[in-house]
Coordinates of C-alpha atoms in Angstrom, one line a residue:
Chain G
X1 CA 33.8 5.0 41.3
X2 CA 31.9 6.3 38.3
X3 CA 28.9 7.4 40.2
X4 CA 27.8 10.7 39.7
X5 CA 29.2 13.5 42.2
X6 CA 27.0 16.1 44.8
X7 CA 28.3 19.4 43.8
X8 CA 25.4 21.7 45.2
X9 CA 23.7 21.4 48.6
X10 CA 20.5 23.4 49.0
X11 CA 19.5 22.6 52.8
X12 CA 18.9 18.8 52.5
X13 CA 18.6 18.6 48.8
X14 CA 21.7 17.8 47.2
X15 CA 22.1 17.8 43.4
X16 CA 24.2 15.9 41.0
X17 CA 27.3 16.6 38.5
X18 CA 24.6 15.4 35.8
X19 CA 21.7 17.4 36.1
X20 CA 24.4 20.4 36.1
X21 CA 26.0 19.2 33.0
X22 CA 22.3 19.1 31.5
X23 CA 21.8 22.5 32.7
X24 CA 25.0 24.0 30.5
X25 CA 24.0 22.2 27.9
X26 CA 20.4 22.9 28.3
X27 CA 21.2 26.8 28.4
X28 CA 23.6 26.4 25.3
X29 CA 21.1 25.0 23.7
X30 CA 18.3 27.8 24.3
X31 CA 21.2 30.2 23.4
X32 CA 21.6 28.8 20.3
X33 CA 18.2 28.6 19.6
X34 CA 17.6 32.2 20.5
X35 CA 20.8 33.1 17.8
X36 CA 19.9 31.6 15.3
X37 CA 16.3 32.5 15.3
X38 CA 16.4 36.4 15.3
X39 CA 15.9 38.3 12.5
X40 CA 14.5 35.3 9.8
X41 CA 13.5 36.5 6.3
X42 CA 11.2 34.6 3.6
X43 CA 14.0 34.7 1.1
X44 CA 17.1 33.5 3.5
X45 CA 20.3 35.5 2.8
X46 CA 22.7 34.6 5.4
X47 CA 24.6 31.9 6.0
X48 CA 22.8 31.2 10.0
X49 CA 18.9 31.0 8.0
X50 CA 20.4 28.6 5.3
X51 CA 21.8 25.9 8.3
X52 CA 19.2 26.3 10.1
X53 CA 16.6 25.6 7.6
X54 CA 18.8 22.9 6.3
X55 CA 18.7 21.1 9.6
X56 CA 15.5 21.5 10.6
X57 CA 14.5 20.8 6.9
X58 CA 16.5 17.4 7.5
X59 CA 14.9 16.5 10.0
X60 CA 11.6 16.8 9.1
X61 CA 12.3 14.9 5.8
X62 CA 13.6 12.4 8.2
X63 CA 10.3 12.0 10.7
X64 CA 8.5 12.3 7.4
X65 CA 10.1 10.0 5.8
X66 CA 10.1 6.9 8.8
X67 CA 6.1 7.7 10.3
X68 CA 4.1 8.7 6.8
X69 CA 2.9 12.2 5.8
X70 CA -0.6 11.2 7.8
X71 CA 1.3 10.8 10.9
X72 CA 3.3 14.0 10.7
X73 CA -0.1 16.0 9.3
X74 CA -2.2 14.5 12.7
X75 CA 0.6 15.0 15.2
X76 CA 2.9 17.8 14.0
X77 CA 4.3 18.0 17.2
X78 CA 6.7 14.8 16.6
X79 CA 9.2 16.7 14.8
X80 CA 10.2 19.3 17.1
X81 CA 10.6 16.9 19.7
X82 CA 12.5 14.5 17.6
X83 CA 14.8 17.4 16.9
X84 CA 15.3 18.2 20.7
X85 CA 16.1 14.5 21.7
X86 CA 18.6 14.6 18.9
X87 CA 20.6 17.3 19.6
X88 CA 20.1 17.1 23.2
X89 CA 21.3 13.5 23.0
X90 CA 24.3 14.4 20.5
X91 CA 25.6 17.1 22.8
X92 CA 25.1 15.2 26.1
X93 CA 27.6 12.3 24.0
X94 CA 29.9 15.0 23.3
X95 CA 30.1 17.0 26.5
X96 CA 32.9 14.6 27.6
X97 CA 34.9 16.7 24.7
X98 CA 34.8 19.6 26.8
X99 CA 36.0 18.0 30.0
X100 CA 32.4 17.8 31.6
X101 CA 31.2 14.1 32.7
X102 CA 28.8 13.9 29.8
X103 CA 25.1 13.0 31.4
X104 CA 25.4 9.6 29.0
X105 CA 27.2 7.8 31.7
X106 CA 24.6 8.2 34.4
X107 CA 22.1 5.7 33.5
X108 CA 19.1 8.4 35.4
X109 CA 19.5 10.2 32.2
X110 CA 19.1 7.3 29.9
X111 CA 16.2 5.9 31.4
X112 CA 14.3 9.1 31.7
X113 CA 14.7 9.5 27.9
X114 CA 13.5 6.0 27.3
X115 CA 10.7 6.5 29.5
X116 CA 9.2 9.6 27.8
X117 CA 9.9 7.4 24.1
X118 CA 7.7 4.7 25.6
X119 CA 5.0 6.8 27.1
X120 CA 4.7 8.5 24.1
X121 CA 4.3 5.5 22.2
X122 CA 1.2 4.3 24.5
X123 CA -0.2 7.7 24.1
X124 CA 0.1 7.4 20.3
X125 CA -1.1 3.9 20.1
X126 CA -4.3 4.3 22.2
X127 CA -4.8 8.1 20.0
X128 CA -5.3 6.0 17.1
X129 CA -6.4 3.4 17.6
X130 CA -8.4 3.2 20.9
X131 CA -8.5 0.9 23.4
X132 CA -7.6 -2.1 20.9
X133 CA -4.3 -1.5 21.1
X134 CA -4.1 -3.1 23.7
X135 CA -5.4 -6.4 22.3
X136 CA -2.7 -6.7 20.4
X137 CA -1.1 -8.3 23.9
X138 CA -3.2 -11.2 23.9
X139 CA -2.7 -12.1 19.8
X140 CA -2.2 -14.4 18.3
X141 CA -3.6 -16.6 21.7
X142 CA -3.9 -15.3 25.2
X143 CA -1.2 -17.6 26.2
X144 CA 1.5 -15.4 24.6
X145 CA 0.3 -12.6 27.4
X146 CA 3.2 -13.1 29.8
X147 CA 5.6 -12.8 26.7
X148 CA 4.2 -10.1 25.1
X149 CA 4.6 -8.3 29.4
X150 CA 8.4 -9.2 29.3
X151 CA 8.7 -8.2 25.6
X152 CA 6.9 -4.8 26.8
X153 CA 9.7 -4.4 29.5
X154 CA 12.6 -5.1 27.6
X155 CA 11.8 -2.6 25.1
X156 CA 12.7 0.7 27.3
X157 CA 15.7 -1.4 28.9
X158 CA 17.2 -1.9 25.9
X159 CA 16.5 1.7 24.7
X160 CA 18.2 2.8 27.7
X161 CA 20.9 0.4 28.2
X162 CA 22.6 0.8 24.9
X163 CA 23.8 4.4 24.9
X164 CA 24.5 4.2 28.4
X165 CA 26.8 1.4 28.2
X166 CA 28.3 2.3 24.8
X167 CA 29.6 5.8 26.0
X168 CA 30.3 4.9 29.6
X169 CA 32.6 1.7 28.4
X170 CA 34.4 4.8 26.2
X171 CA 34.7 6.8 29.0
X172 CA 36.6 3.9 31.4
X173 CA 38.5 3.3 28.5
X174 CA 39.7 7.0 27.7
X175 CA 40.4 7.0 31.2
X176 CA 42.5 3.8 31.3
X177 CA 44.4 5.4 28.2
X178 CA 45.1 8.5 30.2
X179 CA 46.8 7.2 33.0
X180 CA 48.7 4.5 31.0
X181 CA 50.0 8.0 28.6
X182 CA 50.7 9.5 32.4
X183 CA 52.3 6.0 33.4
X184 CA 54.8 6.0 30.5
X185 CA 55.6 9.7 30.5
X186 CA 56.5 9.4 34.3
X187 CA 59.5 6.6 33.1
X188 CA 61.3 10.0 30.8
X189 CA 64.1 11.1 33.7
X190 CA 63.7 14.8 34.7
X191 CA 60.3 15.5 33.2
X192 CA 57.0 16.5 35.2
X193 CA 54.7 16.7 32.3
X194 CA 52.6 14.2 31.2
X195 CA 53.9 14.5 27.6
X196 CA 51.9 11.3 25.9
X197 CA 48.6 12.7 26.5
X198 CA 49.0 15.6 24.2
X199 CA 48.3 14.5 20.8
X200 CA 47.9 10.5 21.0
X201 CA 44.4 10.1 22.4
X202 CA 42.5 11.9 19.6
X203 CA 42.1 9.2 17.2
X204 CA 40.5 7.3 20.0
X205 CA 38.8 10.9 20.9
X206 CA 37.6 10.5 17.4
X207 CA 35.8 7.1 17.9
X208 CA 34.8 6.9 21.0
X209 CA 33.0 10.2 21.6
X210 CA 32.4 11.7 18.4
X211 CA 31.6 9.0 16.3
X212 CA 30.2 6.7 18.9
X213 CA 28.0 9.4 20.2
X214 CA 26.6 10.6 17.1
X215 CA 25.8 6.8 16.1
X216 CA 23.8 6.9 19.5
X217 CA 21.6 9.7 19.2
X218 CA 20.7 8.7 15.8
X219 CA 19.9 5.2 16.4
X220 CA 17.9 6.4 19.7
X221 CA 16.0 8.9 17.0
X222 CA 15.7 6.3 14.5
X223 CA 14.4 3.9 17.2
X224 CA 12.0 6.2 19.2
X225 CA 10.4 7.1 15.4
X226 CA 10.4 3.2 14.5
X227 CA 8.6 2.3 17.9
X228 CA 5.8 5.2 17.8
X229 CA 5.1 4.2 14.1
X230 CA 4.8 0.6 14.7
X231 CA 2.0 1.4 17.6
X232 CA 0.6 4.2 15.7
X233 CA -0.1 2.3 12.3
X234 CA -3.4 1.8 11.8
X235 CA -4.7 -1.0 8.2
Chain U
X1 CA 41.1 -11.0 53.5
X2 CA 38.8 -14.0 54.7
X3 CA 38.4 -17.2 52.6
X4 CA 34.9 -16.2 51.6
X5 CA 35.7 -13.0 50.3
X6 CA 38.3 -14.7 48.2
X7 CA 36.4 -16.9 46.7
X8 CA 33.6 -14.1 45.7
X9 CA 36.1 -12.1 44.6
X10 CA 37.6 -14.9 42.2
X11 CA 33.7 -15.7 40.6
X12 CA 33.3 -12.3 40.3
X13 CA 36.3 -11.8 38.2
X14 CA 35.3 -15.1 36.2
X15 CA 32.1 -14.2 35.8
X16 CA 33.3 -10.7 34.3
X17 CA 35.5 -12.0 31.7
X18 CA 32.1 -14.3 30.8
X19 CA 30.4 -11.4 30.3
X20 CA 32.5 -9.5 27.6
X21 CA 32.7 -13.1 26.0
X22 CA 29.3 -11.8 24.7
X23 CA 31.3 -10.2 22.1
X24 CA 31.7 -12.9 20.3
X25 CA 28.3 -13.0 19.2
X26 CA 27.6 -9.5 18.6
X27 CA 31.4 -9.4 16.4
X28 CA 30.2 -12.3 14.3
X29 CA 26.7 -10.5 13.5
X30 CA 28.2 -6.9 12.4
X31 CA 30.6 -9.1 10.1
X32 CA 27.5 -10.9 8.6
X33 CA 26.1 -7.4 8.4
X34 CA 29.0 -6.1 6.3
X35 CA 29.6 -8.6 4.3
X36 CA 25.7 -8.5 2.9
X37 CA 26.4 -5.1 2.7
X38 CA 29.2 -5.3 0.4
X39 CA 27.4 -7.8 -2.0
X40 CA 24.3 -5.7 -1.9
X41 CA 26.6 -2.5 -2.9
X42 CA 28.6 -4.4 -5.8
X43 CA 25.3 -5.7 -7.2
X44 CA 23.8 -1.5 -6.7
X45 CA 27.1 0.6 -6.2
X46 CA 23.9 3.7 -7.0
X47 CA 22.4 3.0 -4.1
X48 CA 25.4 2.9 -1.8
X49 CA 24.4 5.8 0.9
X50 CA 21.4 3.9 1.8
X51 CA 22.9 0.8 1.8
X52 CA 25.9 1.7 4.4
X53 CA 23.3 4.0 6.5
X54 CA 21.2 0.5 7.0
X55 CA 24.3 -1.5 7.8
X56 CA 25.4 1.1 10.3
X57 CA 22.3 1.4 12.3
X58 CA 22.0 -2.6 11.9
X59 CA 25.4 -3.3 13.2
X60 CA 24.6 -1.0 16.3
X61 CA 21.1 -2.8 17.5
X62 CA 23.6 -5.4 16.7
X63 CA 26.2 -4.5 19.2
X64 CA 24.0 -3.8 22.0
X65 CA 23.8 -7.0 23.1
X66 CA 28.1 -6.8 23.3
X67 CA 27.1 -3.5 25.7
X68 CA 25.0 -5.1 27.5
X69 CA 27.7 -7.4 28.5
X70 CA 30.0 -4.9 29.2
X71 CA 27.5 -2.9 31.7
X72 CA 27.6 -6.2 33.4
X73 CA 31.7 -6.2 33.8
X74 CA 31.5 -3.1 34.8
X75 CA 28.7 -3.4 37.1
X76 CA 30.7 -6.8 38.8
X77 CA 33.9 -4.8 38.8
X78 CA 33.2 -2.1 40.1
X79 CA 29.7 -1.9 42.0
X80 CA 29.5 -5.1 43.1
X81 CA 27.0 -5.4 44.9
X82 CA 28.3 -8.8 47.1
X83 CA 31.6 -7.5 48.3
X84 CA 31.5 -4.9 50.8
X85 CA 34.9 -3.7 50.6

């Protein structure tokens, strides 16, 4: 029922509502990026320069912040891609907004951010600190090894499960909201316009997808920087 | 509709209104949450933006576990994978 549609066919290779919704948003995002870039000066003077170094000044302060300045100064490369996951993550939340079915409720999407998060922090861990990082599985005896396994797994399940099921379960319920508005207008005599969905679902518009969504991204930021730190820090 | 299918229908159902019992947990945690944040920002009303920002992202590890629940429901009620309808 809420399984992602085949909307192109290409021969035998069919591809999903999802990956087209990340597309738009994907290209919306280059645009954007393309905008707001052109034209920057040392001493900003217009209004585009001054959000954007806001922003991107925010989220660096941010990464800098959570990992340490050594962290940041060894792999500067953290921050953009922090910033990417963010707003790629904050837009897919509010795509359902627009009328798209946001990527969020497709748990492919959720579980391919998770899995670049976890790789990344197995990269990180044996950068620095070599091929002890993984004998921090068999402390403090070798008997907790089958815990510290499951523990392992859990982690990107968890990642993934929580934004998936927090803005799917605000999708059904939307919908559920929808038809009741549809259901109630159908019992006015004489009128073929589904007058209670005009105006009475935005408040729950206003939980469920902005502020939901936004709480989302930024815990998945928050969490992805947490996790890398903890396996990058070295005593 | 056979007798089988009726009964796994029926546990199906139960067991989906189990799972979003998880709620109860995850509700009594974020109140636990809020409340220490309240004391902690009558003791320090200066340092009341961090204070809420910790709560919030608290309360939301918090509530996975409710979520994790509900993708069960939802998986029961609406994939489930024992009833071929």
């Amino acid at each position: 029922m809420y399984q992602a549609r085949y909307l192109l066919y290409i021969g035998n290779f069919k591809i999903s509502e999802t990956i087209i919704v990340q597309w738009i948003i994907m290209l919306a995002l280059i645009a954007v990026a393309l905008f707001m870039t052109r034209g920057l000066k040392k001493n900003p003077d217009t209004k585009r320069q001054l959000l954007l170094e806001w922003f991107v000044g925010g989220i660096k302060g941010y990464t800098t912040e959570m990992m340490g300045t050594k962290f940041v100064s060894r792999v500067p490369s953290i921050v953009p891609y922090v910033g990417t996951i963010f707003l790629f993550f904050i837009l897919s939340n509010l795509a359902g907004l627009f009328g798209f079915k946001s990527p969020t409720t497709d748990l492919d999407t959720t579980v391919a951010w998770a899995s670049i998060t976890i790789a990344t922090m197995y990269v990180m861990g044996v950068k620095f600190k070599g091929p002890s990082y993984f004998k921090e599985f068999i402390e403090p005896t070798p008997v907790m090894l089958p815990l510290n396994i499951v523990g392992e797994i859990a982690r990107p399940i968890s990642l993934s499960f929580r934004p998936f099921g927090n803005i799917l379960g605000g999708t059904i319920i939307m919908g559920l909201v929808y038809q009741l508005n549809a259901f109630l207008s159908s019992l006015i005599p004489n009128l073929k316009i589904p007058i209670g969905q005009i105006a009475f679902p935005v408040p729950l518009h206003l939980y469920f997808d902005i502020f939901a969504g936004s709480l989302q991204a930024f815990i998945f930021m928050t969490l992805t920087l947490v996790f890398i730190g903890n396996a990058a820090e070295t005593e | 509709m056979e007798l089988s299918t009726a009964i796994a229908v029926a546990g199906t159902a139960i067991g989906s209104g189990l799972a979003v019992m998880t709620g109860i947990g995850a509700g009594i945690g974020q109140g636990y949450a809020a409340g220490r944040a309240a004391e902690a920002v009558a003791n320090q009303p200066e340092a009341k933006s961090d204070i809420i920002s910790t709560m919030i992202l608290g309360q939301a590890v918090a509530e996975s576990s409710a979520i994790y629940g509900l993708v069960i429901a939802i998986i029961l009620i609406f994939v489930n994978p024992w009833i071929k309808m």
